Each structure stands twice: as structure tokens, then as C-alpha cells.
Amino acid sequence: EMPFGPGTLTRVIAVTSGKGGVGKSTVTANLAAALAARGLAVGLIDADVHGFSIPGQLGLVDAHGTVPQPTRVDDLMLPPVAHGVKVISIGMFLRRRDGEAAVGAVAWRGPMLHRTLLQFLTDVYFGDLDVLLLDMPPGTGDIAISVGQVLPNAEVLVVTTPQTAASDVAVRSGLVARQTGQRVIGVIENMSALTLPDGTVFDLFGTGGGAAVAAALTQEDAEVPLLGSVPLSPTLRTDADAGIPAVIAHPEDAAARVIAGIAAQLAQTPRGLSGRALPFRPR
Ligand SMILES: Nc1ncnc2c1ncn2[C@@H]1O[C@H](COP(=O)(O)OP(=O)(O)O)[C@@H](O)[C@H]1O
Ligand SMILES: [Mg+2]
């Protein structure tokens, strides 16, 4: 039986996007830390094997750029804990040579990626989790298909920028997830308009993308809400670079507040009951 697969009481939430660089990992790391700060037991699988950035965002990197390895206990690995979140990433298994980026996993293709995902799910001892987040690679590639096969019960959050020209690819990533039975539970717009101290609205990436993606993914029987618009925020970026999510380091930051609000919305759905028919008929 697959841990966190169908039948699990843990909410499994895959965070996906159409393309890279939209802030998916930043949003995921902040959501994880915010959910943990609310007292939930949270795990985070960095499923972006080629573009992993979660260890750095959560401060799991030493001065030499090395990511600590999980502790091994018998056949299991204990995931490092950062900001209350149990984290596993391919970055924990790649050794750096001096001054060089680790290259070990760069050339991996479908079967290796699939095996890595299975190992993260079966060989890592997360214990009892309320929520397991997956930071997905961008797009609709091999890992997205593997996650769909192994975790058809996963709920999916789609991250997009406000740029309407970019929203088609974001919609596609949601549709592919839905094809495998996963449920798209919401859209998060990131890099939205920033209101400057003088009141000027700075909308670098335009407006409307999040609402457009939510509308495109909404079906007659399944509304897909826009859960929030996270503004452009230098603080969100510098905190991510420093390894302390802004929701922890600067909870007053406008972007941090929106992400914390999304975490609060997600935390409202009780564990074990999300979108699943009850196995018994209440009377
Ligand atoms: N709302 C935001 N405001 C400013 N910078 C952001 C915001 N969201 C993300 N970033 C920055 O944009 C870059 C890409 O973000 P990242 O989370 O790595 O994207 P992805 O995982 O989608 O590739 C990072 O440098 C990150 O700090
Ligand atoms: Mg990323």
C-alpha cells in the first residue's frame, strides 16, 4: 500500500504551475511554514528534482551550500525539519564538489524520476501528517504523470502570474492533473500588483491571470476558486533567499499576509474529509 495514496487521512496537496519562475516553490515553502505555524503536522516533498529549491528556501543549506542528509534509521530516513516542516529533497542526496553545483540528477529521465518519487513516499518516515505538500516541477512532464498515478487522491493548487498570456499553460497543468483523478482545489496568483507607499499601483505582470485560470478550470460541478493574489514583494524574495519564509520572518509583509490567509483557508477543511465520500452513511 502506498503511504499517502488513496485512503490516507493526510491531505495531499500538489502545487503545480504551467511554467517555471512563477514563484511556485516560494509559495509552497511559505504555505508549508504557515500551516505548521498553525499547529498542523506538515510534510513537504520537493518533487522538482531538476530544479529543486526547497532546501535553500527553508534554510536547510550550510555555509558551503551543502544540504544536510536525512538521518537513517534502519531502512527508513528521517526527514530534516525546518520551520516545523518535515522536508525531503533530491538536494539532500547530491554532494557538491568544491564551488560547483551538484549535477547528479540533472540527466535523470522518467523512470528514475518515478523511482525517486516512490522512494520519497515509501522510504522517508514522515509519521502522521495532517498535510503533505508537493512542490511539483513546472509543466506537465514525467513527474506530474507519476504523481497522478501514485497519488490520484492528491488535491492540486495551480500557481500562475497575473499575465493572461501565460495562463493557458497554467490551465493545462491543472487539466493534466484532473485527467488522473486529482481535484483542482484552487488557483494562487503570484507576482500580482504591488501598491507602493505613495499609492501607485505597480503591476509588472499585468492583471487578471489568476481569475482567468480559475474560470477556465471551473466546471459545472466543481468550482475552482482564486484563493488569493500574492503581490510582488522584495521581502518575500529576500526571506526566501535567506532561508526563512516571509510568513515567519515578516508576517506583516503584504505577500506573507496573503499566503498566511490561503493557509488559513486550506486549514479549514478537516483532515480526512477533503473531497472524499464518507465510507459510511451518517444518520
Ligand atoms: N511575490 C513575489 N515577489 C517577488 N519575488 C518573488 C515573488 N514570488 C517569487 N519571487 C522570486 O521569484 C523567483 C522565482 O521563484 P520560485 O519560487 O523559485 O519559482 P518557481 O518555483 O515557480 O520556479 C525567486 O527568486 C523568488 O524569490
Ligand atoms: Mg521551483
Short mmCIF file of C-alpha atoms in Angstrom, two decimals, residues 11 30-36 38 40 247 257-268:
data_model
loop_
_atom_site.label_atom_id
_atom_site.label_comp_id
_atom_site.label_asym_id
_atom_site.label_seq_id
_atom_site.Cartn_x
_atom_site.Cartn_y
_atom_site.Cartn_z
CA ARG A 11 -4.39 15.82 2.85
CA ASN A 30 5.59 29.70 2.77
CA LEU A 31 2.33 27.73 2.76
CA ALA A 32 4.09 24.80 4.46
CA ALA A 33 5.60 27.03 7.16
CA ALA A 34 2.29 28.84 7.67
CA LEU A 35 0.37 25.56 8.04
CA ALA A 36 2.98 24.27 10.52
CA ARG A 38 -0.98 26.88 12.77
CA LEU A 40 -0.62 21.20 11.76
CA VAL A 247 5.32 34.19 6.79
CA ARG A 257 -0.25 38.03 4.78
CA VAL A 258 -1.94 36.75 1.62
CA ILE A 259 -0.13 33.40 1.81
CA ALA A 260 -0.99 33.04 5.51
CA GLY A 261 -4.61 33.74 4.56
CA ILE A 262 -4.52 30.98 1.96
CA ALA A 263 -3.06 28.62 4.58
CA ALA A 264 -5.95 29.54 6.88
CA GLN A 265 -8.44 28.69 4.11
CA LEU A 266 -6.75 25.35 3.48
CA ALA A 267 -6.65 24.53 7.19
CA GLN A 268 -10.42 24.91 7.38
#
